[in-house]
mmCIF file with all atom_site columns, C-alpha atoms in Angstrom:
data_model
loop_
_atom_site.group_PDB
_atom_site.id
_atom_site.type_symbol
_atom_site.label_atom_id
_atom_site.label_alt_id
_atom_site.label_comp_id
_atom_site.label_asym_id
_atom_site.label_entity_id
_atom_site.label_seq_id
_atom_site.pdbx_PDB_ins_code
_atom_site.Cartn_x
_atom_site.Cartn_y
_atom_site.Cartn_z
_atom_site.occupancy
_atom_site.B_iso_or_equiv
_atom_site.pdbx_formal_charge
_atom_site.auth_seq_id
_atom_site.auth_comp_id
_atom_site.auth_asym_id
_atom_site.auth_atom_id
_atom_site.pdbx_PDB_model_num
ATOM 1   C CA . MET A 1 1   ? 89.560  120.198 89.145  1.00 80.00 ? 1   MET A CA 1
ATOM 2   C CA . THR A 1 2   ? 88.813  119.501 93.317  1.00 85.00 ? 2   THR A CA 1
ATOM 3   C CA . SER A 1 3   ? 90.821  122.143 95.193  1.00 93.00 ? 3   SER A CA 1
ATOM 4   C CA . VAL A 1 4   ? 93.389  120.656 97.503  1.00 96.00 ? 4   VAL A CA 1
ATOM 5   C CA . PRO A 1 5   ? 91.709  121.714 100.890 1.00 95.00 ? 5   PRO A CA 1
ATOM 6   C CA . ASN A 1 6   ? 88.979  120.683 100.345 1.00 94.00 ? 6   ASN A CA 1
ATOM 7   C CA . LEU A 1 7   ? 90.748  116.731 99.262  1.00 96.00 ? 7   LEU A CA 1
ATOM 8   C CA . LEU A 1 8   ? 92.585  117.509 102.614 1.00 97.00 ? 8   LEU A CA 1
ATOM 9   C CA . ARG A 1 9   ? 90.087  117.835 104.668 1.00 95.00 ? 9   ARG A CA 1
ATOM 10  C CA . SER A 1 10  ? 88.062  115.067 103.050 1.00 96.00 ? 10  SER A CA 1
ATOM 11  C CA . VAL A 1 11  ? 90.601  112.543 103.918 1.00 98.00 ? 11  VAL A CA 1
ATOM 12  C CA . ASP A 1 12  ? 91.338  109.780 106.703 1.00 98.00 ? 12  ASP A CA 1
ATOM 13  C CA . ALA A 1 13  ? 94.585  108.372 104.770 1.00 98.00 ? 13  ALA A CA 1
ATOM 14  C CA . VAL A 1 14  ? 97.368  110.030 102.902 1.00 98.00 ? 14  VAL A CA 1
ATOM 15  C CA . PHE A 1 15  ? 99.574  108.086 100.768 1.00 99.00 ? 15  PHE A CA 1
ATOM 16  C CA . PHE A 1 16  ? 102.698 109.626 99.241  1.00 99.00 ? 16  PHE A CA 1
ATOM 17  C CA . ASP A 1 17  ? 104.519 107.905 95.996  1.00 99.00 ? 17  ASP A CA 1
ATOM 18  C CA . PHE A 1 18  ? 108.455 107.846 97.216  1.00 99.00 ? 18  PHE A CA 1
ATOM 19  C CA . ASP A 1 19  ? 110.442 108.613 93.607  1.00 98.00 ? 19  ASP A CA 1
ATOM 20  C CA . GLY A 1 20  ? 109.079 112.316 92.548  1.00 98.00 ? 20  GLY A CA 1
ATOM 21  C CA . PRO A 1 21  ? 106.847 113.119 95.101  1.00 98.00 ? 21  PRO A CA 1
ATOM 22  C CA . VAL A 1 22  ? 108.894 112.753 98.134  1.00 98.00 ? 22  VAL A CA 1
ATOM 23  C CA . CYS A 1 23  ? 112.757 112.850 96.984  1.00 98.00 ? 23  CYS A CA 1
ATOM 24  C CA . SER A 1 24  ? 114.400 112.035 93.337  1.00 98.00 ? 24  SER A CA 1
ATOM 25  C CA . VAL A 1 25  ? 116.300 108.842 94.001  1.00 98.00 ? 25  VAL A CA 1
ATOM 26  C CA . PHE A 1 26  ? 118.777 108.695 91.658  1.00 98.00 ? 26  PHE A CA 1
ATOM 27  C CA . ALA A 1 27  ? 119.859 112.336 91.621  1.00 98.00 ? 27  ALA A CA 1
ATOM 28  C CA . GLY A 1 28  ? 123.261 111.075 92.717  1.00 98.00 ? 28  GLY A CA 1
ATOM 29  C CA . TYR A 1 29  ? 123.551 107.180 91.274  1.00 98.00 ? 29  TYR A CA 1
ATOM 30  C CA . PRO A 1 30  ? 121.561 107.892 88.313  1.00 98.00 ? 30  PRO A CA 1
ATOM 31  C CA . ALA A 1 31  ? 118.768 105.704 87.454  1.00 98.00 ? 31  ALA A CA 1
ATOM 32  C CA . PRO A 1 32  ? 120.085 104.787 83.863  1.00 98.00 ? 32  PRO A CA 1
ATOM 33  C CA . ASP A 1 33  ? 123.620 103.922 84.907  1.00 98.00 ? 33  ASP A CA 1
ATOM 34  C CA . VAL A 1 34  ? 121.755 101.325 87.345  1.00 98.00 ? 34  VAL A CA 1
ATOM 35  C CA . ALA A 1 35  ? 119.469 100.188 84.326  1.00 98.00 ? 35  ALA A CA 1
ATOM 36  C CA . VAL A 1 36  ? 122.727 99.074  82.807  1.00 98.00 ? 36  VAL A CA 1
ATOM 37  C CA . GLU A 1 37  ? 123.961 97.006  85.797  1.00 98.00 ? 37  GLU A CA 1
ATOM 38  C CA . MET A 1 38  ? 120.278 95.537  85.446  1.00 98.00 ? 38  MET A CA 1
ATOM 39  C CA . LEU A 1 39  ? 121.160 94.340  81.498  1.00 98.00 ? 39  LEU A CA 1
ATOM 40  C CA . GLU A 1 40  ? 124.963 93.000  82.057  1.00 98.00 ? 40  GLU A CA 1
ATOM 41  C CA . ALA A 1 41  ? 123.339 90.966  84.387  1.00 98.00 ? 41  ALA A CA 1
ATOM 42  C CA . LEU A 1 42  ? 120.850 89.614  82.558  1.00 98.00 ? 42  LEU A CA 1
ATOM 43  C CA . ARG A 1 43  ? 123.087 89.243  80.021  1.00 98.00 ? 43  ARG A CA 1
ATOM 44  C CA . SER A 1 44  ? 126.118 87.517  81.977  1.00 98.00 ? 44  SER A CA 1
ATOM 45  C CA . GLU A 1 45  ? 123.579 85.031  81.972  1.00 98.00 ? 45  GLU A CA 1
ATOM 46  C CA . VAL A 1 46  ? 121.019 84.764  78.504  1.00 97.00 ? 46  VAL A CA 1
ATOM 47  C CA . GLY A 1 47  ? 123.923 86.432  76.548  1.00 93.00 ? 47  GLY A CA 1
ATOM 48  C CA . GLY A 1 48  ? 122.642 88.977  73.830  1.00 93.00 ? 48  GLY A CA 1
ATOM 49  C CA . LEU A 1 49  ? 119.492 91.093  74.341  1.00 97.00 ? 49  LEU A CA 1
ATOM 50  C CA . PRO A 1 50  ? 116.866 92.813  72.023  1.00 96.00 ? 50  PRO A CA 1
ATOM 51  C CA . LEU A 1 51  ? 116.680 95.798  71.351  1.00 95.00 ? 51  LEU A CA 1
ATOM 52  C CA . VAL A 1 52  ? 114.144 96.488  72.970  1.00 93.00 ? 52  VAL A CA 1
ATOM 53  C CA . VAL A 1 53  ? 114.993 96.414  76.459  1.00 97.00 ? 53  VAL A CA 1
ATOM 54  C CA . ALA A 1 54  ? 119.185 97.180  75.618  1.00 97.00 ? 54  ALA A CA 1
ATOM 55  C CA . ALA A 1 55  ? 118.743 100.203 74.968  1.00 96.00 ? 55  ALA A CA 1
ATOM 56  C CA . GLU A 1 56  ? 116.150 101.205 78.171  1.00 98.00 ? 56  GLU A CA 1
ATOM 57  C CA . THR A 1 57  ? 116.764 103.229 80.823  1.00 98.00 ? 57  THR A CA 1
ATOM 58  C CA . ASP A 1 58  ? 114.288 102.947 82.893  1.00 98.00 ? 58  ASP A CA 1
ATOM 59  C CA . PRO A 1 59  ? 115.851 100.282 86.325  1.00 98.00 ? 59  PRO A CA 1
ATOM 60  C CA . MET A 1 60  ? 111.777 99.615  86.554  1.00 98.00 ? 60  MET A CA 1
ATOM 61  C CA . GLU A 1 61  ? 111.080 98.787  82.593  1.00 98.00 ? 61  GLU A CA 1
ATOM 62  C CA . VAL A 1 62  ? 114.103 96.609  82.629  1.00 98.00 ? 62  VAL A CA 1
ATOM 63  C CA . LEU A 1 63  ? 112.461 94.756  85.960  1.00 98.00 ? 63  LEU A CA 1
ATOM 64  C CA . ARG A 1 64  ? 108.729 94.594  83.965  1.00 98.00 ? 64  ARG A CA 1
ATOM 65  C CA . TRP A 1 65  ? 111.007 93.493  80.836  1.00 98.00 ? 65  TRP A CA 1
ATOM 66  C CA . THR A 1 66  ? 112.660 90.460  82.556  1.00 98.00 ? 66  THR A CA 1
ATOM 67  C CA . GLY A 1 67  ? 109.693 89.264  84.130  1.00 98.00 ? 67  GLY A CA 1
ATOM 68  C CA . ARG A 1 68  ? 107.290 89.124  81.278  1.00 97.00 ? 68  ARG A CA 1
ATOM 69  C CA . ALA A 1 69  ? 110.718 87.688  79.467  1.00 97.00 ? 69  ALA A CA 1
ATOM 70  C CA . HIS A 1 70  ? 112.727 85.538  81.502  1.00 98.00 ? 70  HIS A CA 1
ATOM 71  C CA . PRO A 1 71  ? 110.799 85.489  84.846  1.00 98.00 ? 71  PRO A CA 1
ATOM 72  C CA . ASN A 1 72  ? 113.628 83.089  86.071  1.00 98.00 ? 72  ASN A CA 1
ATOM 73  C CA . LEU A 1 73  ? 115.469 85.562  86.289  1.00 98.00 ? 73  LEU A CA 1
ATOM 74  C CA . VAL A 1 74  ? 114.023 88.423  87.408  1.00 98.00 ? 74  VAL A CA 1
ATOM 75  C CA . ALA A 1 75  ? 114.668 88.090  91.182  1.00 98.00 ? 75  ALA A CA 1
ATOM 76  C CA . LEU A 1 76  ? 118.573 88.112  89.686  1.00 98.00 ? 76  LEU A CA 1
ATOM 77  C CA . ALA A 1 77  ? 117.069 91.897  88.376  1.00 98.00 ? 77  ALA A CA 1
ATOM 78  C CA . ASP A 1 78  ? 115.682 92.856  91.080  1.00 99.00 ? 78  ASP A CA 1
ATOM 79  C CA . LYS A 1 79  ? 118.261 92.034  93.105  1.00 98.00 ? 79  LYS A CA 1
ATOM 80  C CA . VAL A 1 80  ? 120.662 94.108  91.410  1.00 98.00 ? 80  VAL A CA 1
ATOM 81  C CA . LEU A 1 81  ? 118.033 97.104  91.569  1.00 99.00 ? 81  LEU A CA 1
ATOM 82  C CA . CYS A 1 82  ? 117.519 96.900  95.111  1.00 98.00 ? 82  CYS A CA 1
ATOM 83  C CA . SER A 1 83  ? 121.135 97.225  96.175  1.00 98.00 ? 83  SER A CA 1
ATOM 84  C CA . ALA A 1 84  ? 121.669 99.727  93.759  1.00 98.00 ? 84  ALA A CA 1
ATOM 85  C CA . GLU A 1 85  ? 118.504 101.915 95.472  1.00 99.00 ? 85  GLU A CA 1
ATOM 86  C CA . MET A 1 86  ? 120.359 101.365 98.774  1.00 98.00 ? 86  MET A CA 1
ATOM 87  C CA . ILE A 1 87  ? 122.698 103.253 97.436  1.00 98.00 ? 87  ILE A CA 1
ATOM 88  C CA . ALA A 1 88  ? 120.694 105.233 95.647  1.00 98.00 ? 88  ALA A CA 1
ATOM 89  C CA . VAL A 1 89  ? 119.245 106.596 98.680  1.00 98.00 ? 89  VAL A CA 1
ATOM 90  C CA . ASP A 1 90  ? 122.283 108.506 100.838 1.00 98.00 ? 90  ASP A CA 1
ATOM 91  C CA . SER A 1 91  ? 122.389 110.896 98.563  1.00 98.00 ? 91  SER A CA 1
ATOM 92  C CA . ALA A 1 92  ? 118.938 111.171 97.317  1.00 98.00 ? 92  ALA A CA 1
ATOM 93  C CA . LYS A 1 93  ? 117.432 114.910 96.599  1.00 98.00 ? 93  LYS A CA 1
ATOM 94  C CA . PRO A 1 94  ? 114.461 115.889 98.350  1.00 98.00 ? 94  PRO A CA 1
ATOM 95  C CA . ALA A 1 95  ? 111.820 117.091 96.569  1.00 98.00 ? 95  ALA A CA 1
ATOM 96  C CA . PRO A 1 96  ? 111.513 121.320 98.246  1.00 98.00 ? 96  PRO A CA 1
ATOM 97  C CA . TYR A 1 97  ? 108.398 120.926 101.356 1.00 98.00 ? 97  TYR A CA 1
ATOM 98  C CA . ALA A 1 98  ? 108.162 117.083 100.663 1.00 98.00 ? 98  ALA A CA 1
ATOM 99  C CA . HIS A 1 99  ? 109.165 116.534 103.873 1.00 98.00 ? 99  HIS A CA 1
ATOM 100 C CA . ALA A 1 100 ? 106.915 119.548 105.311 1.00 98.00 ? 100 ALA A CA 1
ATOM 101 C CA . ALA A 1 101 ? 104.079 117.961 103.859 1.00 98.00 ? 101 ALA A CA 1
ATOM 102 C CA . ILE A 1 102 ? 104.785 114.726 104.810 1.00 98.00 ? 102 ILE A CA 1
ATOM 103 C CA . GLU A 1 103 ? 104.512 116.049 109.247 1.00 98.00 ? 103 GLU A CA 1
ATOM 104 C CA . ALA A 1 104 ? 101.775 118.066 108.344 1.00 98.00 ? 104 ALA A CA 1
ATOM 105 C CA . ALA A 1 105 ? 99.240  115.578 107.917 1.00 98.00 ? 105 ALA A CA 1
ATOM 106 C CA . ARG A 1 106 ? 100.177 113.779 111.026 1.00 96.00 ? 106 ARG A CA 1
ATOM 107 C CA . ARG A 1 107 ? 99.962  117.029 112.780 1.00 96.00 ? 107 ARG A CA 1
ATOM 108 C CA . ARG A 1 108 ? 96.077  116.691 111.582 1.00 97.00 ? 108 ARG A CA 1
ATOM 109 C CA . ALA A 1 109 ? 96.101  113.415 112.711 1.00 97.00 ? 109 ALA A CA 1
ATOM 110 C CA . GLN A 1 110 ? 96.203  111.650 109.894 1.00 98.00 ? 110 GLN A CA 1
ATOM 111 C CA . SER A 1 111 ? 97.564  108.922 108.549 1.00 98.00 ? 111 SER A CA 1
ATOM 112 C CA . VAL A 1 112 ? 101.046 108.773 106.377 1.00 98.00 ? 112 VAL A CA 1
ATOM 113 C CA . ALA A 1 113 ? 102.094 105.672 104.164 1.00 98.00 ? 113 ALA A CA 1
ATOM 114 C CA . ILE A 1 114 ? 104.405 105.610 101.448 1.00 99.00 ? 114 ILE A CA 1
ATOM 115 C CA . VAL A 1 115 ? 103.507 104.055 98.474  1.00 99.00 ? 115 VAL A CA 1
ATOM 116 C CA . SER A 1 116 ? 106.215 102.748 95.745  1.00 98.00 ? 116 SER A CA 1
ATOM 117 C CA . ASN A 1 117 ? 107.203 100.536 92.898  1.00 98.00 ? 117 ASN A CA 1
ATOM 118 C CA . ASN A 1 118 ? 110.590 101.278 95.522  1.00 98.00 ? 118 ASN A CA 1
ATOM 119 C CA . SER A 1 119 ? 111.962 98.709  97.759  1.00 98.00 ? 119 SER A CA 1
ATOM 120 C CA . ALA A 1 120 ? 110.416 99.406  101.035 1.00 98.00 ? 120 ALA A CA 1
ATOM 121 C CA . SER A 1 121 ? 114.921 98.900  102.459 1.00 98.00 ? 121 SER A CA 1
ATOM 122 C CA . ALA A 1 122 ? 115.554 101.419 100.666 1.00 99.00 ? 122 ALA A CA 1
ATOM 123 C CA . ILE A 1 123 ? 112.806 104.239 101.500 1.00 99.00 ? 123 ILE A CA 1
ATOM 124 C CA . GLU A 1 124 ? 112.292 102.722 104.823 1.00 98.00 ? 124 GLU A CA 1
ATOM 125 C CA . LYS A 1 125 ? 117.010 103.858 104.875 1.00 98.00 ? 125 LYS A CA 1
ATOM 126 C CA . TYR A 1 126 ? 115.513 107.062 103.703 1.00 99.00 ? 126 TYR A CA 1
ATOM 127 C CA . LEU A 1 127 ? 113.013 108.238 106.083 1.00 98.00 ? 127 LEU A CA 1
ATOM 128 C CA . ASP A 1 128 ? 115.230 107.160 109.154 1.00 98.00 ? 128 ASP A CA 1
ATOM 129 C CA . ARG A 1 129 ? 117.907 109.052 107.083 1.00 98.00 ? 129 ARG A CA 1
ATOM 130 C CA . ASN A 1 130 ? 116.002 112.037 107.002 1.00 98.00 ? 130 ASN A CA 1
ATOM 131 C CA . GLY A 1 131 ? 113.785 112.723 110.401 1.00 98.00 ? 131 GLY A CA 1
ATOM 132 C CA . LEU A 1 132 ? 110.740 110.931 109.255 1.00 98.00 ? 132 LEU A CA 1
ATOM 133 C CA . SER A 1 133 ? 110.292 107.505 109.903 1.00 98.00 ? 133 SER A CA 1
ATOM 134 C CA . ALA A 1 134 ? 108.178 108.682 112.684 1.00 98.00 ? 134 ALA A CA 1
ATOM 135 C CA . PHE A 1 135 ? 105.984 110.359 110.951 1.00 98.00 ? 135 PHE A CA 1
ATOM 136 C CA . VAL A 1 136 ? 105.113 107.389 108.221 1.00 98.00 ? 136 VAL A CA 1
ATOM 137 C CA . ASP A 1 137 ? 102.481 104.526 109.214 1.00 98.00 ? 137 ASP A CA 1
ATOM 138 C CA . PHE A 1 138 ? 103.711 101.996 106.781 1.00 98.00 ? 138 PHE A CA 1
ATOM 139 C CA . VAL A 1 139 ? 105.518 101.850 104.082 1.00 99.00 ? 139 VAL A CA 1
ATOM 140 C CA . ALA A 1 140 ? 104.655 99.724  101.085 1.00 98.00 ? 140 ALA A CA 1
ATOM 141 C CA . GLY A 1 141 ? 107.133 99.093  98.998  1.00 98.00 ? 141 GLY A CA 1
ATOM 142 C CA . ARG A 1 142 ? 107.636 96.617  95.964  1.00 98.00 ? 142 ARG A CA 1
ATOM 143 C CA . PRO A 1 143 ? 106.938 93.012  96.478  1.00 98.00 ? 143 PRO A CA 1
ATOM 144 C CA . PHE A 1 144 ? 110.326 91.249  95.730  1.00 98.00 ? 144 PHE A CA 1
ATOM 145 C CA . ALA A 1 145 ? 110.740 89.950  92.361  1.00 98.00 ? 145 ALA A CA 1
ATOM 146 C CA . GLU A 1 146 ? 106.886 90.807  91.628  1.00 98.00 ? 146 GLU A CA 1
ATOM 147 C CA . PRO A 1 147 ? 107.096 93.367  88.660  1.00 98.00 ? 147 PRO A CA 1
ATOM 148 C CA . ASP A 1 148 ? 103.401 92.750  87.950  1.00 98.00 ? 148 ASP A CA 1
ATOM 149 C CA . ARG A 1 149 ? 101.873 93.717  91.305  1.00 98.00 ? 149 ARG A CA 1
ATOM 150 C CA . MET A 1 150 ? 103.974 97.531  91.023  1.00 98.00 ? 150 MET A CA 1
ATOM 151 C CA . LYS A 1 151 ? 101.420 99.740  90.080  1.00 98.00 ? 151 LYS A CA 1
ATOM 152 C CA . PRO A 1 152 ? 99.635  100.605 87.816  1.00 98.00 ? 152 PRO A CA 1
ATOM 153 C CA . ASN A 1 153 ? 98.286  96.883  89.998  1.00 98.00 ? 153 ASN A CA 1
ATOM 154 C CA . PRO A 1 154 ? 96.382  99.012  92.620  1.00 98.00 ? 154 PRO A CA 1
ATOM 155 C CA . ASP A 1 155 ? 98.168  95.977  94.983  1.00 98.00 ? 155 ASP A CA 1
ATOM 156 C CA . ALA A 1 156 ? 100.004 99.051  97.012  1.00 98.00 ? 156 ALA A CA 1
ATOM 157 C CA . LEU A 1 157 ? 97.582  101.355 97.340  1.00 98.00 ? 157 LEU A CA 1
ATOM 158 C CA . ILE A 1 158 ? 95.277  98.542  98.434  1.00 98.00 ? 158 ILE A CA 1
ATOM 159 C CA . ARG A 1 159 ? 98.086  96.897  101.218 1.00 98.00 ? 159 ARG A CA 1
ATOM 160 C CA . ALA A 1 160 ? 98.536  100.756 102.891 1.00 98.00 ? 160 ALA A CA 1
ATOM 161 C CA . ALA A 1 161 ? 95.640  101.442 103.617 1.00 98.00 ? 161 ALA A CA 1
ATOM 162 C CA . ASP A 1 162 ? 94.215  97.748  104.945 1.00 98.00 ? 162 ASP A CA 1
ATOM 163 C CA . SER A 1 163 ? 96.940  97.953  106.781 1.00 98.00 ? 163 SER A CA 1
ATOM 164 C CA . LEU A 1 164 ? 96.319  101.222 108.281 1.00 98.00 ? 164 LEU A CA 1
ATOM 165 C CA . LYS A 1 165 ? 92.806  100.278 108.332 1.00 98.00 ? 165 LYS A CA 1
ATOM 166 C CA . VAL A 1 166 ? 91.267  102.749 105.936 1.00 98.00 ? 166 VAL A CA 1
ATOM 167 C CA . LYS A 1 167 ? 88.656  102.813 103.572 1.00 98.00 ? 167 LYS A CA 1
ATOM 168 C CA . PRO A 1 168 ? 91.158  103.595 99.847  1.00 98.00 ? 168 PRO A CA 1
ATOM 169 C CA . GLY A 1 169 ? 87.744  106.256 99.900  1.00 97.00 ? 169 GLY A CA 1
ATOM 170 C CA . VAL A 1 170 ? 88.957  107.891 102.312 1.00 98.00 ? 170 VAL A CA 1
ATOM 171 C CA . SER A 1 171 ? 92.976  108.364 101.035 1.00 98.00 ? 171 SER A CA 1
ATOM 172 C CA . LEU A 1 172 ? 94.844  109.910 98.592  1.00 98.00 ? 172 LEU A CA 1
ATOM 173 C CA . LEU A 1 173 ? 97.935  109.203 96.817  1.00 98.00 ? 173 LEU A CA 1
ATOM 174 C CA . VAL A 1 174 ? 100.038 112.177 95.744  1.00 98.00 ? 174 VAL A CA 1
ATOM 175 C CA . GLY A 1 175 ? 102.165 110.531 92.650  1.00 98.00 ? 175 GLY A CA 1
ATOM 176 C CA . ASP A 1 176 ? 103.675 112.146 89.835  1.00 98.00 ? 176 ASP A CA 1
ATOM 177 C CA . THR A 1 177 ? 103.253 108.738 86.894  1.00 98.00 ? 177 THR A CA 1
ATOM 178 C CA . VAL A 1 178 ? 100.152 108.112 84.465  1.00 98.00 ? 178 VAL A CA 1
ATOM 179 C CA . THR A 1 179 ? 100.700 104.511 86.374  1.00 98.00 ? 179 THR A CA 1
ATOM 180 C CA . ASP A 1 180 ? 99.968  106.448 89.774  1.00 98.00 ? 180 ASP A CA 1
ATOM 181 C CA . ILE A 1 181 ? 96.754  107.204 88.936  1.00 98.00 ? 181 ILE A CA 1
ATOM 182 C CA . GLU A 1 182 ? 95.578  104.965 87.339  1.00 98.00 ? 182 GLU A CA 1
ATOM 183 C CA . ALA A 1 183 ? 96.725  102.391 90.356  1.00 98.00 ? 183 ALA A CA 1
ATOM 184 C CA . CYS A 1 184 ? 94.463  104.889 92.574  1.00 98.00 ? 184 CYS A CA 1
ATOM 185 C CA . LEU A 1 185 ? 91.057  104.549 89.864  1.00 98.00 ? 185 LEU A CA 1
ATOM 186 C CA . ARG A 1 186 ? 92.048  101.077 90.200  1.00 98.00 ? 186 ARG A CA 1
ATOM 187 C CA . ALA A 1 187 ? 92.118  101.256 93.559  1.00 98.00 ? 187 ALA A CA 1
ATOM 188 C CA . GLY A 1 188 ? 89.501  103.572 94.925  1.00 98.00 ? 188 GLY A CA 1
ATOM 189 C CA . VAL A 1 189 ? 91.595  106.255 96.382  1.00 98.00 ? 189 VAL A CA 1
ATOM 190 C CA . HIS A 1 190 ? 91.945  109.765 95.393  1.00 98.00 ? 190 HIS A CA 1
ATOM 191 C CA . PRO A 1 191 ? 94.413  110.360 93.001  1.00 98.00 ? 191 PRO A CA 1
ATOM 192 C CA . ILE A 1 192 ? 96.911  113.734 93.009  1.00 98.00 ? 192 ILE A CA 1
ATOM 193 C CA . GLY A 1 193 ? 99.367  114.936 90.397  1.00 98.00 ? 193 GLY A CA 1
ATOM 194 C CA . TYR A 1 194 ? 102.380 116.314 91.359  1.00 98.00 ? 194 TYR A CA 1
ATOM 195 C CA . SER A 1 195 ? 105.619 117.667 88.891  1.00 98.00 ? 195 SER A CA 1
ATOM 196 C CA . GLU A 1 196 ? 106.562 121.389 88.363  1.00 95.00 ? 196 GLU A CA 1
ATOM 197 C CA . TRP A 1 197 ? 106.546 120.279 84.525  1.00 96.00 ? 197 TRP A CA 1
ATOM 198 C CA . PRO A 1 198 ? 103.706 122.033 82.688  1.00 96.00 ? 198 PRO A CA 1
ATOM 199 C CA . ASP A 1 199 ? 103.480 118.726 79.895  1.00 97.00 ? 199 ASP A CA 1
ATOM 200 C CA . ARG A 1 200 ? 103.304 116.570 82.418  1.00 97.00 ? 200 ARG A CA 1
ATOM 201 C CA . ARG A 1 201 ? 100.800 118.239 84.667  1.00 97.00 ? 201 ARG A CA 1
ATOM 202 C CA . LEU A 1 202 ? 98.650  117.630 81.590  1.00 98.00 ? 202 LEU A CA 1
ATOM 203 C CA . GLU A 1 203 ? 99.133  113.910 81.357  1.00 98.00 ? 203 GLU A CA 1
ATOM 204 C CA . LEU A 1 204 ? 97.740  113.461 85.295  1.00 98.00 ? 204 LEU A CA 1
ATOM 205 C CA . GLU A 1 205 ? 95.009  115.728 84.286  1.00 98.00 ? 205 GLU A CA 1
ATOM 206 C CA . LYS A 1 206 ? 94.073  113.257 81.346  1.00 98.00 ? 206 LYS A CA 1
ATOM 207 C CA . ALA A 1 207 ? 94.886  110.356 83.221  1.00 98.00 ? 207 ALA A CA 1
ATOM 208 C CA . GLY A 1 208 ? 92.413  111.543 85.906  1.00 98.00 ? 208 GLY A CA 1
ATOM 209 C CA . ALA A 1 209 ? 94.216  112.923 88.866  1.00 98.00 ? 209 ALA A CA 1
ATOM 210 C CA . VAL A 1 210 ? 91.481  114.873 90.191  1.00 98.00 ? 210 VAL A CA 1
ATOM 211 C CA . THR A 1 211 ? 93.690  117.439 90.858  1.00 97.00 ? 211 THR A CA 1
ATOM 212 C CA . VAL A 1 212 ? 97.683  118.611 89.723  1.00 98.00 ? 212 VAL A CA 1
ATOM 213 C CA . ILE A 1 213 ? 99.862  120.772 91.650  1.00 98.00 ? 213 ILE A CA 1
ATOM 214 C CA . SER A 1 214 ? 103.136 121.406 91.060  1.00 97.00 ? 214 SER A CA 1
ATOM 215 C CA . SER A 1 215 ? 104.953 122.411 94.476  1.00 98.00 ? 215 SER A CA 1
ATOM 216 C CA . MET A 1 216 ? 104.363 120.331 97.547  1.00 98.00 ? 216 MET A CA 1
ATOM 217 C CA . ALA A 1 217 ? 104.623 123.335 99.654  1.00 98.00 ? 217 ALA A CA 1
ATOM 218 C CA . GLU A 1 218 ? 100.235 122.781 98.586  1.00 97.00 ? 218 GLU A CA 1
ATOM 219 C CA . LEU A 1 219 ? 100.094 120.104 101.269 1.00 97.00 ? 219 LEU A CA 1
ATOM 220 C CA . MET A 1 220 ? 101.199 121.908 103.701 1.00 93.00 ? 220 MET A CA 1
#
């Protein structure tokens, strides 16, 4: 595994996934509740839903399923999700040391982007509420009603690199899911895994993370 200090010295840009590495978006507005709201909106249009999605608790998976099964309703589902995210960030819980890690990247004269499957408007609201907007150069959020472009698709990473005018190979992403790692590998961005849980850290390592951290303090 590559050491974090060596990685940080080798890149011009640091990308952060949002939900997990920066904050727990749904800490005060549970994700399963959001999934229920999305499913209820879909039921109002199509009636019964198959078991494969009816019990889904992950809003992103509800959105992905809608894109596959009912592409004509994906905008409806995403609108419900966007509204919920805007409310959720008001009670989002910052990850320990995450804000300091973002500020530290800027002190190292590195460009900073948030690269996320959450909506850009909710991310920007969180950054503004927490005094971080001045430290983040670009937000690559979820393209509205286009779930196929969410990670593991590398689209958001490529958008961030293009906006910051940096090459993917001199950028890294801190992410807490296998899809984050997969998106990095597809884009040519160095993936750093992040999790407090040993089982998840092992998953991220197996997925191809160049290193895995248990605390955002390691990025300072």
